[in-house]
């Protein structure tokens, strides 16, 4: 069933676990994620970056693919189809009009006032259509969709202001995590995470979930994180398996065998994260 993320994240916040957000890039990965989450009976958020949306053909193609897989595979768990880092109102509108059930509007590189203005515009459009909205405050840096940027940590007052003025459903405060690989140990501000969580009713989102040691992930969940985004670690697990397959068989050419050679490693990584996040109830 395609749903927005409100019910799953409110439950996660109340019961101190996190819902996984995995990024999708193609039919195979979407199928693997749905099959694994159905097997483990956990809700899931499928994240689609702008680059991935372009790669897959567009928002209608993705909605059709996800709905078709849910139907054909007999998926019964709640599935949220979510725009990851939508850069404008227009992008979010396009996805919502095509049937996405959730969007992240990321105006975090703009001044707070402008971030709030754009986010509110998205919230007004989305909420009228039953679509949930996530927004970012501060700036989560690192490398995402081949774009690299610096980290700016979120301040509590900014978080309060954006939540109160826009009515967003989830907040991604930048608190030291980065997209892609970390240089050295991640340095997350857990104290501020806890304070933001205790001050605000909205569930918190942790971006850059790859490469954070398990004990820090557990601490983030204890400090109120209810949604954790993972992309790079899954990509690395899949591509490593495919590379091994291709170097062991230099005659392989069937795309189903090539892409499928990463399925086992991909699914193992998905299960590892779900168990770590405590999503299995
Ligand atoms: P990683 O690629 O670091 O796992 O981050 C994913 C993410 O935050 C997507 O929004």
Short mmCIF file of C-alpha atoms and ligand atoms in Angstrom, two decimals:
data_model
loop_
_atom_site.label_atom_id
_atom_site.label_comp_id
_atom_site.label_asym_id
_atom_site.label_seq_id
_atom_site.Cartn_x
_atom_site.Cartn_y
_atom_site.Cartn_z
CA UNK A 1 0.00 0.00 0.00
CA UNK A 2 1.35 3.44 -0.96
CA UNK A 3 1.05 5.84 1.98
CA UNK A 4 2.59 9.06 3.28
CA UNK A 5 5.10 8.67 6.11
CA UNK A 6 3.07 10.21 8.94
CA UNK A 7 1.75 7.10 10.64
CA UNK A 8 5.00 5.12 10.35
CA UNK A 9 7.16 7.98 11.65
CA UNK A 10 4.84 8.92 14.51
CA UNK A 11 4.93 5.28 15.65
CA UNK A 12 8.73 5.23 15.28
CA UNK A 13 9.05 8.40 17.37
CA UNK A 14 6.73 7.05 20.07
CA UNK A 15 8.36 3.61 20.20
CA UNK A 16 12.01 4.66 19.71
CA UNK A 17 12.97 2.96 16.49
CA UNK A 18 13.73 4.26 12.99
CA UNK A 19 12.04 3.65 9.65
CA UNK A 20 14.54 3.00 6.84
CA UNK A 21 14.71 5.28 3.82
CA UNK A 22 16.52 3.55 0.96
CA UNK A 23 17.24 5.33 -2.31
CA UNK A 24 16.11 3.68 -5.53
CA UNK A 25 17.71 3.94 -8.96
CA UNK A 26 16.05 1.27 -11.06
CA UNK A 27 13.44 -1.47 -11.14
CA UNK A 28 15.70 -4.17 -9.73
CA UNK A 29 16.67 -2.22 -6.59
CA UNK A 30 13.06 -1.22 -5.98
CA UNK A 31 12.01 -4.87 -6.27
CA UNK A 32 14.78 -6.05 -3.91
CA UNK A 33 13.85 -3.46 -1.27
CA UNK A 34 10.13 -4.26 -1.47
CA UNK A 35 10.74 -8.02 -1.29
CA UNK A 36 13.09 -7.72 1.68
CA UNK A 37 10.84 -5.33 3.62
CA UNK A 38 7.83 -7.55 2.93
CA UNK A 39 9.77 -10.60 4.14
CA UNK A 40 10.72 -8.78 7.34
CA UNK A 41 7.28 -7.10 7.61
CA UNK A 42 8.56 -3.56 8.07
CA UNK A 43 7.38 -0.26 6.58
CA UNK A 44 9.75 1.41 4.13
CA UNK A 45 10.40 4.77 2.51
CA UNK A 46 11.66 4.68 -1.09
CA UNK A 47 13.72 7.83 -1.68
CA UNK A 48 14.12 9.27 -5.18
CA UNK A 49 16.71 11.98 -5.79
CA UNK A 50 16.27 14.39 -8.71
CA UNK A 51 19.15 12.69 -10.51
CA UNK A 52 17.58 9.26 -10.02
CA UNK A 53 14.20 10.56 -11.22
CA UNK A 54 15.82 11.82 -14.41
CA UNK A 55 17.72 8.54 -14.81
CA UNK A 56 14.54 6.44 -14.50
CA UNK A 57 12.61 8.58 -16.98
CA UNK A 58 10.54 10.79 -14.67
CA UNK A 59 8.04 10.80 -11.81
CA UNK A 60 5.17 9.11 -13.70
CA UNK A 61 7.45 6.25 -14.74
CA UNK A 62 8.54 5.75 -11.12
CA UNK A 63 5.04 5.87 -9.68
CA UNK A 64 3.87 3.37 -12.29
CA UNK A 65 6.80 1.07 -11.58
CA UNK A 66 6.35 1.16 -7.78
CA UNK A 67 2.57 0.69 -7.92
CA UNK A 68 3.00 -2.16 -10.41
CA UNK A 69 5.57 -3.92 -8.23
CA UNK A 70 3.38 -3.55 -5.13
CA UNK A 71 0.51 -5.16 -7.03
CA UNK A 72 2.45 -7.89 -8.84
CA UNK A 73 4.58 -8.91 -5.86
CA UNK A 74 1.62 -8.84 -3.46
CA UNK A 75 3.31 -6.31 -1.16
CA UNK A 76 1.23 -5.68 1.99
CA UNK A 77 3.58 -3.47 4.07
CA UNK A 78 3.17 0.34 4.08
CA UNK A 79 5.37 1.86 1.35
CA UNK A 80 6.06 5.58 1.14
CA UNK A 81 7.26 6.99 -2.20
CA UNK A 82 9.30 10.06 -1.33
CA UNK A 83 11.19 12.79 -3.19
CA UNK A 84 14.70 13.03 -1.70
CA UNK A 85 16.13 16.59 -1.64
CA UNK A 86 13.60 18.23 -3.95
CA UNK A 87 15.25 21.52 -4.88
CA UNK A 88 12.14 23.56 -5.75
CA UNK A 89 8.37 23.83 -5.41
CA UNK A 90 8.05 22.84 -9.09
CA UNK A 91 9.95 19.55 -8.61
CA UNK A 92 7.83 18.62 -5.57
CA UNK A 93 4.61 19.54 -7.41
CA UNK A 94 5.61 17.42 -10.39
CA UNK A 95 6.19 14.38 -8.16
CA UNK A 96 2.99 14.93 -6.16
CA UNK A 97 0.95 15.30 -9.35
CA UNK A 98 2.45 12.01 -10.59
CA UNK A 99 1.38 10.19 -7.41
CA UNK A 100 4.31 10.46 -4.95
CA UNK A 101 3.01 10.22 -1.39
CA UNK A 102 5.76 12.28 0.24
CA UNK A 103 8.34 14.95 -0.57
CA UNK A 104 11.42 16.49 0.95
CA UNK A 105 11.84 20.13 0.01
CA UNK A 106 15.48 21.06 0.46
CA UNK A 107 15.92 24.83 0.44
CA UNK A 108 18.61 24.52 3.11
CA UNK A 109 21.19 26.44 1.12
CA UNK A 110 18.97 29.53 1.13
CA UNK A 111 18.53 31.99 4.00
CA UNK A 112 16.15 30.68 6.70
CA UNK A 113 13.39 33.11 5.73
CA UNK A 114 13.50 31.95 2.10
CA UNK A 115 13.74 28.29 3.16
CA UNK A 116 10.58 28.80 5.24
CA UNK A 117 8.75 30.57 2.38
CA UNK A 118 9.46 27.79 -0.15
CA UNK A 119 8.79 25.02 2.37
CA UNK A 120 5.42 26.56 3.30
CA UNK A 121 4.43 26.71 -0.36
CA UNK A 122 5.21 22.99 -0.69
CA UNK A 123 3.39 22.13 2.56
CA UNK A 124 0.22 23.95 1.43
CA UNK A 125 0.19 22.09 -1.90
CA UNK A 126 1.15 18.71 -0.40
CA UNK A 127 -1.17 18.68 2.61
CA UNK A 128 -4.23 19.42 0.46
CA UNK A 129 -3.41 16.17 -1.33
CA UNK A 130 -2.55 14.03 1.71
CA UNK A 131 1.19 14.13 0.96
CA UNK A 132 3.75 14.40 3.80
CA UNK A 133 6.61 16.92 3.80
CA UNK A 134 10.16 16.82 5.18
CA UNK A 135 12.40 19.90 5.25
CA UNK A 136 16.05 20.54 6.06
CA UNK A 137 17.60 23.14 8.37
CA UNK A 138 21.29 23.93 8.55
CA UNK A 139 22.98 22.14 5.68
CA UNK A 140 23.86 18.43 5.44
CA UNK A 141 27.03 18.40 3.39
CA UNK A 142 29.04 15.72 1.60
CA UNK A 143 28.44 14.30 -1.87
CA UNK A 144 24.92 13.60 -3.14
CA UNK A 145 23.95 13.16 -6.81
CA UNK A 146 27.59 14.06 -7.64
CA UNK A 147 27.31 17.48 -5.95
CA UNK A 148 29.64 18.20 -3.03
CA UNK A 149 28.88 20.78 -0.33
CA UNK A 150 29.95 21.81 3.20
CA UNK A 151 28.10 21.08 6.49
CA UNK A 152 26.38 23.82 8.51
CA UNK A 153 24.82 22.59 11.75
CA UNK A 154 21.21 23.49 12.54
CA UNK A 155 20.39 25.73 15.52
CA UNK A 156 17.42 24.93 17.81
CA UNK A 157 15.75 28.31 17.17
CA UNK A 158 15.83 27.73 13.40
CA UNK A 159 14.24 24.30 13.86
CA UNK A 160 11.44 25.72 16.03
CA UNK A 161 10.81 28.53 13.54
CA UNK A 162 10.55 26.33 10.44
CA UNK A 163 8.30 23.77 12.16
CA UNK A 164 5.97 26.41 13.61
CA UNK A 165 5.76 28.55 10.48
CA UNK A 166 5.35 25.78 7.90
CA UNK A 167 3.61 22.81 9.56
CA UNK A 168 6.09 20.25 8.10
CA UNK A 169 5.65 16.60 9.07
CA UNK A 170 9.35 15.71 9.62
CA UNK A 171 12.54 17.68 10.09
CA UNK A 172 16.08 16.91 8.94
CA UNK A 173 18.34 19.08 11.09
CA UNK A 174 21.96 19.03 9.91
CA UNK A 175 23.94 17.91 12.96
CA UNK A 176 27.24 16.69 11.54
CA UNK A 177 26.22 13.81 9.28
CA UNK A 178 27.28 13.95 5.61
CA UNK A 179 26.17 12.26 2.40
CA UNK A 180 28.58 9.70 0.99
CA UNK A 181 31.83 8.67 2.65
CA UNK A 182 33.08 10.20 5.93
CA UNK A 183 36.58 11.54 6.31
CA UNK A 184 37.46 10.02 9.70
CA UNK A 185 34.87 9.36 12.43
CA UNK A 186 31.46 11.02 12.07
CA UNK A 187 30.96 13.75 14.64
CA UNK A 188 27.23 14.07 15.36
CA UNK A 189 25.82 16.58 17.84
CA UNK A 190 23.66 14.18 19.88
CA UNK A 191 22.98 16.70 22.62
CA UNK A 192 21.35 19.10 20.20
CA UNK A 193 19.51 16.23 18.49
CA UNK A 194 17.97 15.25 21.82
CA UNK A 195 17.07 18.85 22.63
CA UNK A 196 15.41 19.39 19.22
CA UNK A 197 13.50 16.12 19.61
CA UNK A 198 12.28 17.01 23.10
CA UNK A 199 11.29 20.53 22.01
CA UNK A 200 9.41 19.69 18.82
CA UNK A 201 6.59 17.23 18.06
CA UNK A 202 7.84 16.31 14.56
CA UNK A 203 9.91 13.17 13.90
CA UNK A 204 13.60 13.79 13.13
CA UNK A 205 15.43 12.51 10.06
CA UNK A 206 19.08 11.51 9.85
CA UNK A 207 20.60 11.89 6.39
CA UNK A 208 23.95 10.39 5.44
CA UNK A 209 23.21 7.11 7.24
CA UNK A 210 26.08 5.29 5.48
CA UNK A 211 29.36 4.90 7.33
CA UNK A 212 28.03 5.90 10.78
CA UNK A 213 29.15 3.30 13.35
CA UNK A 214 26.34 1.14 14.77
CA UNK A 215 26.66 2.58 18.29
CA UNK A 216 26.19 6.12 16.92
CA UNK A 217 23.13 5.03 14.91
CA UNK A 218 21.68 3.57 18.12
CA UNK A 219 22.44 6.78 19.97
CA UNK A 220 20.77 8.85 17.22
CA UNK A 221 17.64 6.70 17.59
CA UNK A 222 17.77 7.11 21.37
CA UNK A 223 17.98 10.89 20.83
CA UNK A 224 14.77 10.83 18.78
CA UNK A 225 15.75 10.05 15.18
CA UNK A 226 12.81 8.29 13.51
CA UNK A 227 13.88 8.07 9.84
CA UNK A 228 17.36 7.16 8.62
CA UNK A 229 18.42 7.64 5.00
CA UNK A 230 20.85 5.12 3.55
CA UNK A 231 22.16 5.17 0.00
CA UNK A 232 25.95 4.87 -0.40
CA UNK A 233 26.44 1.70 1.69
CA UNK A 234 23.81 -0.15 -0.36
CA UNK A 235 25.38 1.05 -3.62
CA UNK A 236 28.81 -0.11 -2.45
CA UNK A 237 27.54 -3.56 -1.37
CA UNK A 238 25.77 -4.09 -4.70
CA UNK A 239 28.60 -2.85 -6.93
CA UNK A 240 31.22 -4.89 -5.06
CA UNK A 241 29.24 -8.10 -5.70
CA UNK A 242 28.66 -7.21 -9.36
CA UNK A 243 32.35 -6.40 -9.84
CA UNK A 244 33.30 -9.79 -8.37
CA UNK A 245 30.78 -11.56 -10.62
CA UNK A 246 32.07 -9.82 -13.75
CA UNK A 247 35.71 -10.45 -12.98
CA UNK A 248 34.99 -14.16 -12.37
CA UNK A 249 33.04 -14.48 -15.64
CA UNK A 250 34.32 -12.28 -18.44
CA UNK A 251 31.78 -13.73 -20.87
CA UNK A 252 28.69 -12.67 -18.93
CA UNK A 253 26.38 -10.42 -20.97
CA UNK A 254 22.76 -11.06 -19.90
CA UNK A 255 21.73 -7.89 -17.97
CA UNK A 256 19.48 -9.94 -15.70
CA UNK A 257 22.49 -11.99 -14.59
CA UNK A 258 24.80 -8.97 -14.32
CA UNK A 259 22.41 -6.79 -12.30
CA UNK A 260 21.03 -9.80 -10.41
CA UNK A 261 24.52 -10.84 -9.27
CA UNK A 262 24.30 -8.02 -6.72
CA UNK A 263 20.89 -9.06 -5.33
CA UNK A 264 22.12 -11.17 -2.41
CA UNK A 265 24.61 -8.57 -1.15
CA UNK A 266 22.05 -5.80 -1.67
CA UNK A 267 19.37 -7.61 0.35
CA UNK A 268 21.83 -8.53 3.10
CA UNK A 269 22.69 -4.83 3.52
CA UNK A 270 18.98 -3.91 3.63
CA UNK A 271 18.33 -6.50 6.35
CA UNK A 272 21.41 -5.41 8.33
CA UNK A 273 20.16 -1.80 8.43
CA UNK A 274 16.57 -2.77 9.29
CA UNK A 275 17.78 -4.87 12.24
CA UNK A 276 20.12 -2.08 13.38
CA UNK A 277 17.32 0.49 13.23
CA UNK A 278 15.04 -1.71 15.38
CA UNK A 279 12.31 -1.49 12.73
CA UNK A 280 11.17 -5.10 13.23
CA UNK A 281 8.45 -4.98 15.91
P1 LIG B 1 24.27 8.19 2.27
O1 LIG B 1 24.48 8.06 0.79
O2 LIG B 1 25.44 8.78 2.97
O3 LIG B 1 23.80 6.93 2.89
O4 LIG B 1 23.10 9.28 2.47
C1 LIG B 1 21.84 9.02 1.95
C2 LIG B 1 20.94 10.17 2.16
O5 LIG B 1 21.01 10.87 3.13
C3 LIG B 1 19.91 10.41 1.13
O6 LIG B 1 19.17 11.55 1.41
#
